[in-house]
Coordinates of C-alpha atoms in Angstrom, one line a residue:
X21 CA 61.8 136.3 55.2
X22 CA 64.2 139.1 54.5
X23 CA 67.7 138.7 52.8
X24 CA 70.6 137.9 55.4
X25 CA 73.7 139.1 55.3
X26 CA 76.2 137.8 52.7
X27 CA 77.9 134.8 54.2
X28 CA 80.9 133.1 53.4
X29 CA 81.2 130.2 51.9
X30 CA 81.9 127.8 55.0
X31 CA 79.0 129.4 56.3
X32 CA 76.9 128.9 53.4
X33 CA 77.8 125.3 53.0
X34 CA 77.0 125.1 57.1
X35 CA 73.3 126.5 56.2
X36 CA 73.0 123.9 53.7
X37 CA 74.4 120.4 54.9
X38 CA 71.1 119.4 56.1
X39 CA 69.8 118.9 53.1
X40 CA 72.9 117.5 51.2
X41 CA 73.1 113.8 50.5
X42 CA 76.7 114.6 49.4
X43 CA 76.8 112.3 45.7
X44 CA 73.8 111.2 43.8
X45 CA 73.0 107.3 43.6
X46 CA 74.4 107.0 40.5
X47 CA 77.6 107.6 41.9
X48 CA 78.0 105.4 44.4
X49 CA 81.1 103.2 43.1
X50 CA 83.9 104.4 45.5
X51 CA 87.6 104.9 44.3
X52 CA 89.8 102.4 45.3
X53 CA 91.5 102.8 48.3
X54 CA 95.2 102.7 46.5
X55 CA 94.3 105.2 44.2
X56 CA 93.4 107.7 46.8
X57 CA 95.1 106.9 49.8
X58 CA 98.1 104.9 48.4
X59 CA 100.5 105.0 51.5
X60 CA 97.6 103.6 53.4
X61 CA 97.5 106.3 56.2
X62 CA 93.7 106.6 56.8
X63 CA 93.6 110.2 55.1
X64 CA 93.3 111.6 51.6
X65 CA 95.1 115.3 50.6
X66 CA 92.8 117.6 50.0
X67 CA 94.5 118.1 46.1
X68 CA 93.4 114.6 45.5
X69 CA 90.2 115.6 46.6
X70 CA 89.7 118.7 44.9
X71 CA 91.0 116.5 41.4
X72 CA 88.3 113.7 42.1
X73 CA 85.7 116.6 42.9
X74 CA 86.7 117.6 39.4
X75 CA 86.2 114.3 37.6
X76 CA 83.0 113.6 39.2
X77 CA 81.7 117.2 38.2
X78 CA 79.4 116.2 35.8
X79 CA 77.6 113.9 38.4
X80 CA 77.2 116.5 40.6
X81 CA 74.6 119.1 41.9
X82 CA 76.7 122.8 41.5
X83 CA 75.4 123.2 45.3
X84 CA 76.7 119.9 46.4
X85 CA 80.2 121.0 44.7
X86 CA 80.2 123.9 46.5
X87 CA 80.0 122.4 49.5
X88 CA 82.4 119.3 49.2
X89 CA 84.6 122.5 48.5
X90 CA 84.0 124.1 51.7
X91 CA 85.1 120.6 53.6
X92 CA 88.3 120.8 51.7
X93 CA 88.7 124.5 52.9
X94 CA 88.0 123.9 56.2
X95 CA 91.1 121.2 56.5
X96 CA 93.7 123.5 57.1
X97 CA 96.3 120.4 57.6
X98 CA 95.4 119.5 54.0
X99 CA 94.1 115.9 54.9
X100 CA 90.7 114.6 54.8
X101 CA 89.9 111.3 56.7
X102 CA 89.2 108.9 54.4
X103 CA 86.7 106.6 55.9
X104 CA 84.5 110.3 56.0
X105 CA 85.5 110.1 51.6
X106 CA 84.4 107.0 51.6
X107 CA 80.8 107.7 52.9
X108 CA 80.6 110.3 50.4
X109 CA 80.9 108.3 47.9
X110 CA 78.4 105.9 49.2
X111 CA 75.7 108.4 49.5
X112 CA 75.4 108.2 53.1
X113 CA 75.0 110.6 55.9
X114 CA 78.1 111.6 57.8
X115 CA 78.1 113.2 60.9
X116 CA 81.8 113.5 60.9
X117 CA 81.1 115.4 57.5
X118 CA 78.6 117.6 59.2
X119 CA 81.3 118.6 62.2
X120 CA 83.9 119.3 59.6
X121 CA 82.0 122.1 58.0
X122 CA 81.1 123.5 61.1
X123 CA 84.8 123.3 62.0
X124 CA 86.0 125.2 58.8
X125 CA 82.9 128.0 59.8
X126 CA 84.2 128.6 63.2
X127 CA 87.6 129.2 62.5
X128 CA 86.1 131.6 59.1
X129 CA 83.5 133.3 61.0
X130 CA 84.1 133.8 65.1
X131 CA 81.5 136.3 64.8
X132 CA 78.1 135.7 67.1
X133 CA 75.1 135.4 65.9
X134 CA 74.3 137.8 68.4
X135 CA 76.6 140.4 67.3
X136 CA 74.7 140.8 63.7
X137 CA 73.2 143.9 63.1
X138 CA 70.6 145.5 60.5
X139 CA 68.5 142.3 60.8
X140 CA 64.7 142.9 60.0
X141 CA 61.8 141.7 62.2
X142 CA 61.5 138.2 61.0
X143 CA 65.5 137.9 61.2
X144 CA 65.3 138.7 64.7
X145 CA 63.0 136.8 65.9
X146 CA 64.5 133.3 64.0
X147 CA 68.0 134.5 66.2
X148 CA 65.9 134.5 69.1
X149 CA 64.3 131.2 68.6
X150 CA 67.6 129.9 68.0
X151 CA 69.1 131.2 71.4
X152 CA 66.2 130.1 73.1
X153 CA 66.9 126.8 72.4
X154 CA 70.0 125.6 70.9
X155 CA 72.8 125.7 73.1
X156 CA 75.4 125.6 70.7
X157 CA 76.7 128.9 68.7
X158 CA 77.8 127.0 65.9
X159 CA 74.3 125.3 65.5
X160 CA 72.8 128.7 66.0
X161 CA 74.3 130.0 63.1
X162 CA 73.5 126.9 61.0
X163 CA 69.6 127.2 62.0
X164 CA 69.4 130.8 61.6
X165 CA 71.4 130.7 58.1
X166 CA 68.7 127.1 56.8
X167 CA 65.4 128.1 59.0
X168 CA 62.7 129.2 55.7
X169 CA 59.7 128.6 57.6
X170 CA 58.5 126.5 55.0
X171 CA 56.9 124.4 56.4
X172 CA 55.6 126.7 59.4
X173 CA 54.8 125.0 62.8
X174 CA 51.6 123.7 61.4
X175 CA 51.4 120.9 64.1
X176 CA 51.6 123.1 67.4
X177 CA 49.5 125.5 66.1
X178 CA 47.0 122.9 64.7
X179 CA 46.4 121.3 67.9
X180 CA 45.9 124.1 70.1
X181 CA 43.6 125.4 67.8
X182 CA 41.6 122.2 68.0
X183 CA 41.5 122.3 71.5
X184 CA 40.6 125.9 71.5
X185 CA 37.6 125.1 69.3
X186 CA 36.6 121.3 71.4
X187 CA 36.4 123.1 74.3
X188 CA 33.9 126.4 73.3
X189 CA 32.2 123.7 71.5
X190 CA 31.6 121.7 74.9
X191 CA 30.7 125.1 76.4
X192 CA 28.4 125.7 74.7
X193 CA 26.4 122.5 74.8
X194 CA 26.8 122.3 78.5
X195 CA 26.6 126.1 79.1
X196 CA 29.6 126.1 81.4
X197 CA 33.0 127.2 80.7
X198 CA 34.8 127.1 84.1
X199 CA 35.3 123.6 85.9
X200 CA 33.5 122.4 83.1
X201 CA 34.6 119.1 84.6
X202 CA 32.0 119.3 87.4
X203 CA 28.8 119.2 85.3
X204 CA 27.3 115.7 85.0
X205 CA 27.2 115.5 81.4
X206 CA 30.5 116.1 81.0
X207 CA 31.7 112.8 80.8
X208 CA 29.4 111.4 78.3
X209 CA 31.4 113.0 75.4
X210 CA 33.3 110.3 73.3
X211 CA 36.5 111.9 73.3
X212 CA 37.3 111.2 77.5
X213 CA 38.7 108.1 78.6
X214 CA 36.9 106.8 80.9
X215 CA 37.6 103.6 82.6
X216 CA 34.6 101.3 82.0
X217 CA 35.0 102.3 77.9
X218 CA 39.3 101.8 77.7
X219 CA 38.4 98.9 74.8
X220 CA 37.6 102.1 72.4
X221 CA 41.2 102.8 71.9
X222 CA 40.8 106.1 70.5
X223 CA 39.7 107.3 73.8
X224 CA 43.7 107.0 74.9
X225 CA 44.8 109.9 72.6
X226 CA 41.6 112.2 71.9
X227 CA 41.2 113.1 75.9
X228 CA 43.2 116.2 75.3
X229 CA 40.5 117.8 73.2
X230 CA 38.4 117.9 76.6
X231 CA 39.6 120.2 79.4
X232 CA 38.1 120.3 83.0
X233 CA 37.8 124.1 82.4
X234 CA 39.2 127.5 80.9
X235 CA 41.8 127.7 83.7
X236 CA 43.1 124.0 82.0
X237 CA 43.0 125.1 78.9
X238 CA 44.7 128.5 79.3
X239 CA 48.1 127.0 80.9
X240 CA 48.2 124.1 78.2
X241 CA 47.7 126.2 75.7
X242 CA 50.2 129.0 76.8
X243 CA 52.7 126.4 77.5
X244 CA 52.1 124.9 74.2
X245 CA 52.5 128.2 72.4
X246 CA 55.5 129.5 74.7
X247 CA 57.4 126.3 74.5
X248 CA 56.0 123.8 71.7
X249 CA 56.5 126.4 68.6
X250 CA 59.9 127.4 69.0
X251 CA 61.1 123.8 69.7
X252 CA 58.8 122.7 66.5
X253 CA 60.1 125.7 64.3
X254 CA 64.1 124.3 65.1
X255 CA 63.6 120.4 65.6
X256 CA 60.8 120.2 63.1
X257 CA 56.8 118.9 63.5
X258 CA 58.0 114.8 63.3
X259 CA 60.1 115.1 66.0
X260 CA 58.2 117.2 68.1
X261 CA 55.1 116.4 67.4
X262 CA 56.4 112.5 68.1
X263 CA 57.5 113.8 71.8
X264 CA 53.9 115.5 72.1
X265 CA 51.8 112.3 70.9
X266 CA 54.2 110.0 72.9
X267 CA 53.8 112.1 75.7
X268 CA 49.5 112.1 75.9
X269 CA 49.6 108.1 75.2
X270 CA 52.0 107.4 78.2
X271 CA 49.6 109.7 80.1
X272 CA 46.3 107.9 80.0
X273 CA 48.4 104.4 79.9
X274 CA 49.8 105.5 82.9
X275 CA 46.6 106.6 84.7
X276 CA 45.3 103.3 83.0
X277 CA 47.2 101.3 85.6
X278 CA 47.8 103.6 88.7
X279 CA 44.7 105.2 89.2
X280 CA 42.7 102.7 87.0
X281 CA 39.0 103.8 88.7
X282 CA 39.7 107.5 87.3
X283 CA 39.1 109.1 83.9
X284 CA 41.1 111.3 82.0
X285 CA 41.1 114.7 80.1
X286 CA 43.3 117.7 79.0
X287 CA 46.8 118.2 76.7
X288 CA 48.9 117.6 80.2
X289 CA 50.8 114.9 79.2
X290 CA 52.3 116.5 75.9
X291 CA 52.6 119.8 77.1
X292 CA 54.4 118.1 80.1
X293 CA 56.6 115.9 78.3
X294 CA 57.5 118.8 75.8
X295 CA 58.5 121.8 78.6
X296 CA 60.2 118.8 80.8
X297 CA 62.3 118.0 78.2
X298 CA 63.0 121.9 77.0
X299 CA 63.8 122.4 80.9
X300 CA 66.1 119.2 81.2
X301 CA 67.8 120.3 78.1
X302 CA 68.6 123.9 79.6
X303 CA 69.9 122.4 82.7
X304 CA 72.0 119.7 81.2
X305 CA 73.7 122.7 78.8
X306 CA 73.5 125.5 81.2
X307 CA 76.5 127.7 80.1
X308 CA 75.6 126.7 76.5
X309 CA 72.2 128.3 76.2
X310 CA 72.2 132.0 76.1
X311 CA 68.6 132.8 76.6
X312 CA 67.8 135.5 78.9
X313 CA 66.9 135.7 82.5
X314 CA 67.1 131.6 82.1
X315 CA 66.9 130.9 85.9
X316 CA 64.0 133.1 86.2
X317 CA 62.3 132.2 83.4
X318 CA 63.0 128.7 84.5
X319 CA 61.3 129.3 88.1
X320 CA 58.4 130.8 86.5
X321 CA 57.9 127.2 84.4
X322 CA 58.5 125.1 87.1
X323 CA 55.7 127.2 89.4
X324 CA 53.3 127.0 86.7
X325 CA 53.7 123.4 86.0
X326 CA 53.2 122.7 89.4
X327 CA 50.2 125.2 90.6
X328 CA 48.5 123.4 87.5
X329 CA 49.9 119.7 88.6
X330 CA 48.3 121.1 92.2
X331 CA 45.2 121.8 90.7
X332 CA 44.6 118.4 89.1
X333 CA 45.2 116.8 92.4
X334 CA 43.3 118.9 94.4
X335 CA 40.6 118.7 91.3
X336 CA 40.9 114.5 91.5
X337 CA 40.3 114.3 95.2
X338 CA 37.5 116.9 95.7
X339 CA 33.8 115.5 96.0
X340 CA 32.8 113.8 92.3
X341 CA 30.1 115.8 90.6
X342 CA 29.2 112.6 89.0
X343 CA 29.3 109.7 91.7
X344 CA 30.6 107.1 92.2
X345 CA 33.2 107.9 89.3
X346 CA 35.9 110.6 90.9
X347 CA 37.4 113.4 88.8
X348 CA 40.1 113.5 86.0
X349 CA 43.0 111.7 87.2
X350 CA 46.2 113.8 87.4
X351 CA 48.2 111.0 86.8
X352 CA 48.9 111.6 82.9
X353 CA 51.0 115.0 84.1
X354 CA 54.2 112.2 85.4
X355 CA 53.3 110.1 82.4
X356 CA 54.2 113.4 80.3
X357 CA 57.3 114.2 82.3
X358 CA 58.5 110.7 82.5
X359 CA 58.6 111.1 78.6
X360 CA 60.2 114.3 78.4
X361 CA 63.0 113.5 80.5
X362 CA 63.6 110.5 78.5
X363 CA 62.7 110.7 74.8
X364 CA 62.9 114.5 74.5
X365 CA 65.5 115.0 76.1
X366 CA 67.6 113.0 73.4
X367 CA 65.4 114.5 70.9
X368 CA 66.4 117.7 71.6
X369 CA 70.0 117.4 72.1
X370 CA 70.5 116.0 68.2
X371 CA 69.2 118.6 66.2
X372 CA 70.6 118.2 63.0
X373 CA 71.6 114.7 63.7
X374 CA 69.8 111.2 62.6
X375 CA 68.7 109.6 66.2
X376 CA 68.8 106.5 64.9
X377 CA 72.7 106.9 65.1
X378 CA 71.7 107.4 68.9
X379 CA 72.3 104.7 71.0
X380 CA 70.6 106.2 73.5
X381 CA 67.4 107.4 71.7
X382 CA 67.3 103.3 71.2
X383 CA 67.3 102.2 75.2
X384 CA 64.4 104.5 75.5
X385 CA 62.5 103.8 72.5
X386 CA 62.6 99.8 74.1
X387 CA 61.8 101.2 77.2
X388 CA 58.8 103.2 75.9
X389 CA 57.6 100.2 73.9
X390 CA 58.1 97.8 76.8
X391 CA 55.9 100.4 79.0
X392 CA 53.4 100.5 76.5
X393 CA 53.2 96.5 76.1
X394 CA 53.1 96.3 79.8
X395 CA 50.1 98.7 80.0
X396 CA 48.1 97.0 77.1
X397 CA 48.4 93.8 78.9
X398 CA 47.6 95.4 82.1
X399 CA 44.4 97.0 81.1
X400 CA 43.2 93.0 79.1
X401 CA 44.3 91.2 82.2
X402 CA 44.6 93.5 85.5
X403 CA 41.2 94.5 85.9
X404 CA 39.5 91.2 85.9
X405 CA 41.9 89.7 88.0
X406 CA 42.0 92.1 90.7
X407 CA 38.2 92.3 90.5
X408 CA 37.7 95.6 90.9
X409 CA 34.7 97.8 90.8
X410 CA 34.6 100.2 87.9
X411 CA 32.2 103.4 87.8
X412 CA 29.4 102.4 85.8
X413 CA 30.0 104.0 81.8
X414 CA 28.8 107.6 81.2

């Protein structure tokens, strides 16, 4: 990556708070309160601040200094709260912390990110991943001042490449590349589910290596691309690739128990939950995000995901190549949007910040686990009890 332009230091301790831990373990012991806040008003000057920073000097990372300078510069009242001191010193992660460096770098640098000129290739296009999908300014500066593409989007990239090469692979063998669905070997790979072999629980997550043909493939893997590299590059390959996996087990789990005579195949349910959630988090911060030609862009999306949502219908109910078992299900598409809109969407509306602080992330993490309980017990219990007539196995 090229060099950026000189920041200032607000804006260089922005860049950097991600990755700051404020105090090292060893200095963990916390000043009394009477020492530092003697007249018991919840705040601390920022001279007593600046004289403790001092003290502790020797304890701390130059960096770290630098920064814990910057949050004194950006209180222009000359107070710091000291319950935010008092994490410091405990080595935890503040998010109150966070906000007041980002405070002191807007009212240092009202400058957009847009506005920056002389900016090389690679410069450019980390600006335009961060308007594409960060909604705040303030966070756009912080991502394009940190982003060091180290590590790259290895996860994204990864599995598209996988599927890329599962699928010429299966062409090959079966000598068909369109609606490779319909030939009557197609099934008897081991990466499908199929109904009659759900006990080989592997079968739930590998089914998006197989694709019912190259017009599957090519939208997944666009979409993937498009959508699932930028989001990876600013949210990072746990959190995304955590939407994307949770996203293609609710799939099959979900055809699993509403279309249980029907196999499945294809990325669908990540790439669904991963552009659901993209497109749920433009709408819900529509005058934040600055892309271009959003509504347009965002028409073109939706019409894609549903002439390929058509297509798996239309594909499910046409006459089975491979009676009496039908074609893929296209269930696992609402299992994938039911995730995104749910999980993602709280994923990506906290970049930078620790979900676990998220209430919210919680309520749908139990409701996710309680779908997932429901569907495990489903597919021990449901079948036998409603006795119903499976396809025999591939």
């Amino acid at each position: 990556m090229g060099e950026h332009p000189s920041p200032g230091p607000a804006v260089a301790a922005c860049a950097e708070a991600e990755r700051i831990e404020e105090l090292e373990p060893e200095a963990e012991e916390r000043p009394p309160a009477e020492d530092c806040d003697p007249g018991n008003t919840g705040f601390i000057s920022t001279g007593k601040f600046r004289s403790l920073l001092d003290s502790h000097s020797s304890k701390l990372d130059p960096h770290k200094r630098e920064v814990l300078l910057a949050l004194a510069d950006s209180h222009a009242n000359g107070q710091i709260c000291y319950q935010d001191f008092v994490n410091l010193m405990s080595n935890k992660r503040s998010n109150s912390f966070r906000q007041a460096i980002l405070q002191g770098n807007r009212r240092l640098c009202s400058k957009a990110l847009l506005e920056e000129k002389g900016l090389n290739l690679s410069q450019r296009l980390i600006r335009h991943v961060a308007y594409e999908t960060l909604p705040r300014e303030i966070d756009r500066k912080w991502y394009y001042d940190s982003y060091t593409c180290c590590p790259p989007p290895w996860f994204m990239i990864t599995v598209t490449l996988l599927e890329v090469a599962f699928f010429l692979y299966n062409g090959v063998s079966l000598g068909q590349f369109v609606l490779q669905v319909t030939h009557p070997r197609y099934l008897k790979n081991s990466l499908v589910y199929h109904p009659q072999l759900r006990a080989q629980a592997w079968r739930y997550l590998t089914y998006i290596f197989m694709h019912a043909g190259i017009e599957h493939l090519g939208l997944n893997v666009v979409l993937q691309l498009l959508v699932g590299v930028p989001l990876e590059m600013v949210h990072g390959a746990t959190r995304i690739g955590l939407v994307y996996v949770a996203g293609v087990v609710a799939g099959s789990l979900a055809v699993s128990v509403a279309d249980m005579t029907a196999p499945v195949v294809g990325s669908s349910g990540g790439v669904y939950a991963l552009v659901s959630a993209h497109l749920a988090n433009i709408v819900m911060n529509w005058s934040g995000m600055k892309c271009q030609f959003k509504l347009l862009r965002m028409a073109v999306a939706l019409i894609c995901m549903s002439m390929e949502f058509g297509r798996a219908v239309w594909l499910r109910f046409h006459p089975s190549a491979y009676p009496p078992c039908p074609h893929p299900s296209f269930v696992a598409h609402l299992g994938g949007v039911a995730v995104g809109i749910t999980l993602g969407v709280v994923v990506l509306r906290n970049y930078e910040q620790r979900l676990q602080d998220q209430s919210l992330w919680w309520i749908f993490v139990a409701m996710y686990t309680v779908f997932v309980l429901f569907a495990v017990f489903w597919n021990i219990f449901a079948y036998t009890l409603l006795d119903l007539k499976l396809p025999p196995p591939p």
